[in-house]
XYZ file of C-alpha atoms in Angstrom:
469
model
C -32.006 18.657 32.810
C -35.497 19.851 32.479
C -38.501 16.973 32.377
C -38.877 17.429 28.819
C -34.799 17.977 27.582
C -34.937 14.603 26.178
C -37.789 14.110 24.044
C -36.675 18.263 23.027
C -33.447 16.641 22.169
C -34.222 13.610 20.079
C -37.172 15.982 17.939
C -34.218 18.713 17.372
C -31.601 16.184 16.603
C -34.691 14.737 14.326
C -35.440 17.634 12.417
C -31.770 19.019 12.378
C -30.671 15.390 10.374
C -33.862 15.672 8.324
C -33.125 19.494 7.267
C -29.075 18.980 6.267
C -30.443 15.554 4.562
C -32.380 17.070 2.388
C -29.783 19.855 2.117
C -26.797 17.785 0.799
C -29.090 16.006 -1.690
C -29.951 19.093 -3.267
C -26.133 20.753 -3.360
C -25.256 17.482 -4.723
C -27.878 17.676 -7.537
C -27.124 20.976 -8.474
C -23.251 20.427 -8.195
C -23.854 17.468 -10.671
C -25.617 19.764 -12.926
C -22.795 22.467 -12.869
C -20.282 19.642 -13.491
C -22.670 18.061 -16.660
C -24.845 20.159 -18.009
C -28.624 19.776 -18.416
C -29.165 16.702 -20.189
C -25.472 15.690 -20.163
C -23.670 12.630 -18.423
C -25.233 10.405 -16.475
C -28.575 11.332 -15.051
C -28.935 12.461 -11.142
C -31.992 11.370 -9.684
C -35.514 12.271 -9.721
C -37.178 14.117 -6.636
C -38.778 10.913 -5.015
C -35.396 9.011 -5.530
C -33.415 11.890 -3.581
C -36.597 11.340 -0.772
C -36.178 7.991 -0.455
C -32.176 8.884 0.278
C -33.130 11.012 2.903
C -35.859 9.191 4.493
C -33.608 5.147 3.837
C -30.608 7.172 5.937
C -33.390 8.456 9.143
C -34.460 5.599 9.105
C -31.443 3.556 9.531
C -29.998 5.887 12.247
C -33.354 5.487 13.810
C -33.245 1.304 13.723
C -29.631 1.699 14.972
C -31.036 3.693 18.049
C -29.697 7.320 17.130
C -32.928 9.500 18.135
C -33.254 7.995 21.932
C -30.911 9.029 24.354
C -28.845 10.612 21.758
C -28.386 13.357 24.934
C -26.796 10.377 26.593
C -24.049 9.829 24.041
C -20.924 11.295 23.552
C -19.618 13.129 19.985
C -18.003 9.944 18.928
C -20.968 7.387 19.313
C -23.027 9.626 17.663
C -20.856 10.641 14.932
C -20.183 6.421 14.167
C -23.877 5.877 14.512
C -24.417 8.352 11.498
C -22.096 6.443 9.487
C -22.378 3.129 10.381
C -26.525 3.948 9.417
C -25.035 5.100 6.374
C -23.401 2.321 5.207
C -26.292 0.241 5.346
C -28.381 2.083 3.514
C -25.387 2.705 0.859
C -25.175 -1.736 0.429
C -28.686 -1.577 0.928
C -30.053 0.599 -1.984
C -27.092 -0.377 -4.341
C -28.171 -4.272 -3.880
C -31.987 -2.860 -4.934
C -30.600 -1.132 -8.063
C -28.817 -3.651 -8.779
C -32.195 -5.627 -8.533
C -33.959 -3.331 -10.874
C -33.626 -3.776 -14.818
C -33.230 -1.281 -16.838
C -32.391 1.635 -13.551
C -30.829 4.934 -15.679
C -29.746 7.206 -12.817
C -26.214 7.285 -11.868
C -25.427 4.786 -9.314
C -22.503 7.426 -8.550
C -24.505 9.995 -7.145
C -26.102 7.526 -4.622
C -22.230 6.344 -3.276
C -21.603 10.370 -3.051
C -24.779 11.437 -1.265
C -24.065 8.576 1.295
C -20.410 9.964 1.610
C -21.157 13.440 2.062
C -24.501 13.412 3.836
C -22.833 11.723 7.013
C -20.569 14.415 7.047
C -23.147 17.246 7.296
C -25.255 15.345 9.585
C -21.978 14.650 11.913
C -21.112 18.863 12.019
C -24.374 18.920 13.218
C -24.436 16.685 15.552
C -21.148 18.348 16.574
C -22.574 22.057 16.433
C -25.581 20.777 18.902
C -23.671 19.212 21.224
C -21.263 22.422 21.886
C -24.455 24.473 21.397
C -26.292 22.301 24.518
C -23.229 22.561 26.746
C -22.940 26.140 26.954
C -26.748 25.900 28.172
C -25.724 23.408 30.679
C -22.661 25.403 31.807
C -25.147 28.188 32.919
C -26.962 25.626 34.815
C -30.077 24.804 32.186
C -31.252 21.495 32.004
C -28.696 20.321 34.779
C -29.977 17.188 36.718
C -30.009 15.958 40.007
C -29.387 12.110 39.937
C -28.299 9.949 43.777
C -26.415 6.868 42.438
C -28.120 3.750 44.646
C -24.549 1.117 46.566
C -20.873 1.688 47.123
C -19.853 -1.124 44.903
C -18.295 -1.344 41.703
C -21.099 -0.557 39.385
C -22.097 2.284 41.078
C -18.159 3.290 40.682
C -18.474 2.439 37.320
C -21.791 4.683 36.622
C -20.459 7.647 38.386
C -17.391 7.463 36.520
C -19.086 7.864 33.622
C -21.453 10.820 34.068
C -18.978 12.621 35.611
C -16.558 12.147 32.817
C -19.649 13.172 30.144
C -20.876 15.941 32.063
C -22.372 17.000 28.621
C -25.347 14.463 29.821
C -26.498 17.272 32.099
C -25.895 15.619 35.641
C -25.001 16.635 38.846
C -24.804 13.625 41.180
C -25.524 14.816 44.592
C -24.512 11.128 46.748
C -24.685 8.151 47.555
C -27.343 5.904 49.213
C -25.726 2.831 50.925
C -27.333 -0.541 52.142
C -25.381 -0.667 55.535
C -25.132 1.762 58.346
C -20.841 0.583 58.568
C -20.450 2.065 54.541
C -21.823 5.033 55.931
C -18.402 6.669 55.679
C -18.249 5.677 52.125
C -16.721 8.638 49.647
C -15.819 8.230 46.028
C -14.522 11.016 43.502
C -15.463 13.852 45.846
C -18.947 12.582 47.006
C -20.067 11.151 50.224
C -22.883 8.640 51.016
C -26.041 10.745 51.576
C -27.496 8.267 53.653
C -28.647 4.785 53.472
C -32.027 3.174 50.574
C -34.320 3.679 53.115
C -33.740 7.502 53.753
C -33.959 7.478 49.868
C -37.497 9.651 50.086
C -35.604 12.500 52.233
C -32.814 12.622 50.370
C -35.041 12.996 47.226
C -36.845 16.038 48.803
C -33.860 17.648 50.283
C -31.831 17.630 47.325
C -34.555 18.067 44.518
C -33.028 14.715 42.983
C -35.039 13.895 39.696
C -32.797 10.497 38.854
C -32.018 7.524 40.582
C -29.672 5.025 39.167
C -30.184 1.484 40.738
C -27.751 -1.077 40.677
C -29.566 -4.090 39.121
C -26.726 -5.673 38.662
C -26.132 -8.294 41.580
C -29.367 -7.230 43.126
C -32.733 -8.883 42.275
C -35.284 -6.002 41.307
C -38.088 -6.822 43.287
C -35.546 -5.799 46.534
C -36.086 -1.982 44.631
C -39.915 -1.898 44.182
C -40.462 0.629 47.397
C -37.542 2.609 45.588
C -39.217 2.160 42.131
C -42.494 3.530 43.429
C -41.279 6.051 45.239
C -39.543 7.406 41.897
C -43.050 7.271 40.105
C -44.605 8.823 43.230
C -42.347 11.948 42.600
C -42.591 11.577 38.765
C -38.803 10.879 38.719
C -36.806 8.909 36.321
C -34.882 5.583 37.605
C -32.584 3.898 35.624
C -31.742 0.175 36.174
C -28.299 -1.620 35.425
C -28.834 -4.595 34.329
C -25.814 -7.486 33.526
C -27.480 -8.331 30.125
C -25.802 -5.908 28.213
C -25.504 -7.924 25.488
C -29.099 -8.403 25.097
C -30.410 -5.200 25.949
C -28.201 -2.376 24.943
C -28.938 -0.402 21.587
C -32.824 -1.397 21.766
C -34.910 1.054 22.027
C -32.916 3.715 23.713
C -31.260 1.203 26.342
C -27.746 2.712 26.401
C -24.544 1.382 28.134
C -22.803 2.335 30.825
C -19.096 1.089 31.413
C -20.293 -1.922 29.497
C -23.535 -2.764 31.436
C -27.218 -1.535 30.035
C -29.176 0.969 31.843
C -33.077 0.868 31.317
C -34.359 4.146 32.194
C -38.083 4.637 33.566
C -40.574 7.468 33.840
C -42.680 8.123 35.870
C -45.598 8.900 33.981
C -46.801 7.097 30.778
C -47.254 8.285 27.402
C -49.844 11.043 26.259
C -53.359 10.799 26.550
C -53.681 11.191 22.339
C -51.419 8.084 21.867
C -53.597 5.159 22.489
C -55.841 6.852 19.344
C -52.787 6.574 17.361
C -52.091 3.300 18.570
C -55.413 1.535 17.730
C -55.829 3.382 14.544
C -52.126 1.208 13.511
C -53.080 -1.534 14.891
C -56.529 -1.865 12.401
C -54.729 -0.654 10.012
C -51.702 -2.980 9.699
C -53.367 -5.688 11.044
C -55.942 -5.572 8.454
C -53.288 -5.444 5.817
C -51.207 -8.376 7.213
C -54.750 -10.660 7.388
C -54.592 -9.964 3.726
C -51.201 -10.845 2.783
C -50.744 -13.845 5.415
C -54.567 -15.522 4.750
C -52.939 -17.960 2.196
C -50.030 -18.879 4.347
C -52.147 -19.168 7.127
C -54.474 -21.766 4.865
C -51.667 -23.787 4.324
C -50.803 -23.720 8.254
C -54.289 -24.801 8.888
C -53.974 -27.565 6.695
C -50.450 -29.055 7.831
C -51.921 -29.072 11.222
C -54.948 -31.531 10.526
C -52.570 -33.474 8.662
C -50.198 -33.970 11.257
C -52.227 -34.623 14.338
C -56.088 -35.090 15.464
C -57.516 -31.847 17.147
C -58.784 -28.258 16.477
C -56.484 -25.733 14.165
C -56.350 -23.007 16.424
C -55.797 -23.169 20.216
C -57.852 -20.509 22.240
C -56.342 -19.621 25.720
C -57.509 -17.116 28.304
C -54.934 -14.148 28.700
C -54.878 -11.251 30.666
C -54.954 -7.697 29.005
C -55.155 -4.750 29.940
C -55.661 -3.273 33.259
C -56.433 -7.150 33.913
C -59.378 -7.806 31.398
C -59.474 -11.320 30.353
C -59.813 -12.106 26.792
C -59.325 -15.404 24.333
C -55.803 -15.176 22.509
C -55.975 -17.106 19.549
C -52.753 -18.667 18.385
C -52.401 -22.208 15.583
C -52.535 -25.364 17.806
C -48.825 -26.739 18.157
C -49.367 -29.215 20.318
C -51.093 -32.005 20.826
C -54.853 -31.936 21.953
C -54.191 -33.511 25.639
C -51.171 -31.117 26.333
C -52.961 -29.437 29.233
C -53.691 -32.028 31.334
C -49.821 -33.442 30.716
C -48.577 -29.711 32.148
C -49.392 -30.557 35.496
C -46.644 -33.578 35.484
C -44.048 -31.462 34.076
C -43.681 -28.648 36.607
C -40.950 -29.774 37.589
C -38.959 -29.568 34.415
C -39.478 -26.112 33.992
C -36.739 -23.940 32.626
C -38.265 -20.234 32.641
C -37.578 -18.082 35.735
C -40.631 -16.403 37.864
C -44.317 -17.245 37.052
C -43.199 -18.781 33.561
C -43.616 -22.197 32.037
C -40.965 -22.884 29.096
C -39.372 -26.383 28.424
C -37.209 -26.323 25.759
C -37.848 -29.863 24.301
C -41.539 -29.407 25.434
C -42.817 -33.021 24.459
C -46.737 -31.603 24.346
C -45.410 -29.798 21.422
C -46.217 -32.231 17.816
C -43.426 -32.066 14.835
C -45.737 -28.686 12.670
C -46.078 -27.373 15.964
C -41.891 -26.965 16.368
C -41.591 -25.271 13.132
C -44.266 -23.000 13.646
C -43.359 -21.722 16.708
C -39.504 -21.573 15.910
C -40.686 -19.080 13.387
C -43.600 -17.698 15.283
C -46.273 -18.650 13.098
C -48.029 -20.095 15.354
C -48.979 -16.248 16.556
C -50.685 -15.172 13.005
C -54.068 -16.198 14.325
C -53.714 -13.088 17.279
C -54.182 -10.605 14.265
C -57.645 -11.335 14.780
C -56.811 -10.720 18.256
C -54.965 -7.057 17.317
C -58.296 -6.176 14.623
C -60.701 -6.864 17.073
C -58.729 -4.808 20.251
C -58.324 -7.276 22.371
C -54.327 -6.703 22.252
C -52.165 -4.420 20.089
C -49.482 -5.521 17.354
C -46.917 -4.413 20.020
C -46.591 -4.502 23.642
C -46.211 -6.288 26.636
C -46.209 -9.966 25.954
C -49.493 -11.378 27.359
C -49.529 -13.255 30.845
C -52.045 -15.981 31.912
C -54.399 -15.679 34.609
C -51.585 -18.329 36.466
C -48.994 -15.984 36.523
C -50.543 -13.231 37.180
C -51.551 -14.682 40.565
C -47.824 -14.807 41.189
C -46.834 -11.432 40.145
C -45.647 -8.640 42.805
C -47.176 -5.636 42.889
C -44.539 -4.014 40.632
C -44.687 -6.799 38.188
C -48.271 -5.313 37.666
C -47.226 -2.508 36.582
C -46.584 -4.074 32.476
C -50.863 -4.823 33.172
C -51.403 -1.142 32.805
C -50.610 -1.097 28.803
C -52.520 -3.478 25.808
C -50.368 -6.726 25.247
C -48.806 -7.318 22.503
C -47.940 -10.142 19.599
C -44.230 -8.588 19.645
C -42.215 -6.287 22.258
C -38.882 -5.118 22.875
C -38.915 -8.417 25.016
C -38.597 -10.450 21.228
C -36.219 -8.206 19.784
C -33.921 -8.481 23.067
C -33.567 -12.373 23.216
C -37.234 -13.449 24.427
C -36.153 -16.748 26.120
C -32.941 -15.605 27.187
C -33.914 -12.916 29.528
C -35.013 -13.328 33.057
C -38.784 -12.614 34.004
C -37.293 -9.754 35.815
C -35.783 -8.263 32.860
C -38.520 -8.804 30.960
C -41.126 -7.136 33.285
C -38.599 -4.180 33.135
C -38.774 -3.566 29.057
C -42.486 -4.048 29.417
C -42.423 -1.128 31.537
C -40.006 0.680 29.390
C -41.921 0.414 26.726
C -45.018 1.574 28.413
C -43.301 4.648 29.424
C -41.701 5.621 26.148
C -44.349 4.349 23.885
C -44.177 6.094 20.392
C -45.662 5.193 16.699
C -41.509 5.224 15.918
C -40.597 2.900 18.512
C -43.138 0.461 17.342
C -41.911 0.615 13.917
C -38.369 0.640 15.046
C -39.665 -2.667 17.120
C -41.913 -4.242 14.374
C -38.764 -3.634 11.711
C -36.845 -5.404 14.590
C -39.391 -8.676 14.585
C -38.549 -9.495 11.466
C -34.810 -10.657 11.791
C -35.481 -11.637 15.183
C -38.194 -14.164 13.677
C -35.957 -15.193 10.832
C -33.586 -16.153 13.167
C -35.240 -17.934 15.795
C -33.572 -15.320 18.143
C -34.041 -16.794 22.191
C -37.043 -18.795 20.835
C -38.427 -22.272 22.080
């Protein structure tokens, strides 16, 4: 698979949904007409209504993670993707017509388009995928991938490549901790050698994946492997156990029931940040507008409720280390500082983290807020004046930093964020590990869709108090 099959892949599978879209919208209008008459029956829709079909359907598929790694799943997960996306645009837009008083288009026309778009996106899908395995049966786009252990996972992963070979790899062995599973061999393929021959067997066999184990193994035992991978520009892809959590976000796809994060090795393209920032002012500027009276009446439940300043001003760390003052609604009370250092000890987060679930710094507004994450409106100041984007790595302090390892560094190398893919995956309930790994991910695959597809996200994540304390 050449370096550039994927993104190919997701823009052709992109265009190809947008084009037969489109396509059965307009058959379906003019088949209505045929059956009616001009002016007869129950009126079709007008041109921006048959739009908003098209673009309410992309988008769904897109939310339900069908334009990343869509080279990495079969006929069948694509194919229920489609129409599992169009189902909940169907309930969707018949609830909002339902909404609307006096609507005169035929509500049958939008249950039909959702029934036979599906269908021509599907024979697409289909038509692509045969169309992209004859190229890989001549040998274009074929991979070279080394799966990293001997153990079950790694069964499990090569199991599952081999038996979609339409994912373009070849796997050319195995790279085994001890010198005694040497001898290992599984489905016709032999251990190549053991992780720390892993940069020879990567030049020898012109390997451009690694999959890694993550699994029972903590990550920081792979950072030489992980930087060798970005030394050669390669792609490694971590299994991680939190499946649950992590699969279907963002392009995190499953493997034999486990999520696999995949990494590049070079980050996103030099025009991006422009497109970034210019969102970030943007939105931000619009949000400040709609939020200012909600955050008025934040500002006044929080001098009611306790003695101190309304907003709290901490020093993070930003990009490529740059300290700046993140500005969030004060939630607790105005000693809480100095009463951290005596509760160390009951610290629940994992790595450099402090999190205590009944935090007792934290006053009665303060709980709300922060169960909903409005105690984070204040940092659209932050995001207008670009000191940190609207999404992104979440924001270390200077503390934590200090006990970073050099790979955790990497998520420094990208503006922090007010949301990430580590909200929309559980925030609290992942390990720091895990979390340093989507900041990563997200650096790597950074996109003005994925943070839509990731601000969209927030929102029920937010509503629902999803892994937050």
């Amino acid at each position: 698979m050449r370096k550039y099959w994927a993104a190919i892949y997701s823009w052709i599978i992109l265009a190809s949904d947008l084009i037969l879209g489109w396509t059965a919208a307009n058959i379906l209008w003019t088949l209505w007409f045929v059956k009616w008459g001009p002016g007869q029956g129950p009126q079709p829709l007008e041109m921006e209504h048959k739009v908003a079909l098209v673009v309410f359907l992309l988008l769904s598929v897109l939310l339900h993670g069908g334009y990343r790694h869509t080279y990495k799943m079969n006929r069948l997960e694509q194919i229920l993707n489609i129409y599992k996306s169009s189902l909940i645009s169907l309930v969707f837009i018949i609830v909002v017509v339902f909404l609307i008083k006096g609507y005169r288009y035929s509500r049958g026309f939008i249950v039909l388009y959702y029934t036979a778009a599906p269908f021509l996106l599907s024979l697409g899908r289909v038509l692509f995928f045969v169309f992209s395995e004859e190229l890989m049966k001549r040998g274009w786009g074929i991979k070279n991938a080394i799966i990293i252990g001997s153990g079950k996972t790694a069964k499990a992963v090569f199991d599952h490549l081999i038996t979609n070979r339409a994912y373009g790899y070849k796997i050319i062995g195995f790279l085994v901790e001890n010198e005694k599973d040497l001898q290992f061999k599984y489905g016709g393929v032999k251990a190549i050698g053991l992780h720390r021959d892993c940069d020879i067997a990567v030049k020898r066999n012109k390997v451009e994946e690694i999959f890694i184990p993550g699994l029972t193994t903590k990550l920081a035992d792979y950072s030489d492997l992980i930087d060798l991978c970005r030394n050669h520009k390669m792609e490694v892809s971590i299994i991680s156990h939190h499946y649950d959590l992590l699969a279907k976000v963002a392009g995190i796809y499953d493997v034999a029931g486990v999520a696999i994060v995949t990494q590049h090795g070079t980050f996103y393209s030099r025009f991006y940040p422009y497109v970034k920032r210019a969102m970030d002012v943007s939105l931000s500027t619009l949000a400040l507008a709609v939020f200012s009276p909600v955050m008025l009446a934040i500002a006044l439940l929080i001098k009611l409720n306790s003695p101190g300043p309304v907003f709290f001003r901490q020093t993070r760390v930003g990009r490529n280390s740059i300290l700046y003052p993140l500005l969030k609604f004060r939630t607790m009370h105005k000693d809480a500082e100095k009463v951290k250092v005596n509760l160390h000890q009951h610290n629940e987060a994992d790595g450099p983290i402090f999190k205590i679930k009944e935090d007792p710094r934290i006053t009665r507004v303060g709980r709300w807020l922060r169960r909903l994450s409005l105690d984070e409106l204040p940092q659209l100041i932050n995001v207008f004046k670009g000191d940190m984007s609207l999404v992104g790595p979440r924001p270390p302090l200077p503390s934590e930093v200090e006990k970073y390892q050099d790979w955790h560094k990497y998520r420094l190398q990208g503006q922090q964020g007010m949301t990430g893919l580590w909200q929309v995956s559980g925030r609290s309930e992942l390990s720091f590990e895990e979390m340093v790994l989507l900041d990563i991910y997200y650096l790597e695959h950074w996109s003005p869709m994925m943070d839509l597809e990731i601000l969209i996200k927030t929102i029920p994540a937010v509503i629902t108090a999803k892994g937050a304390y």
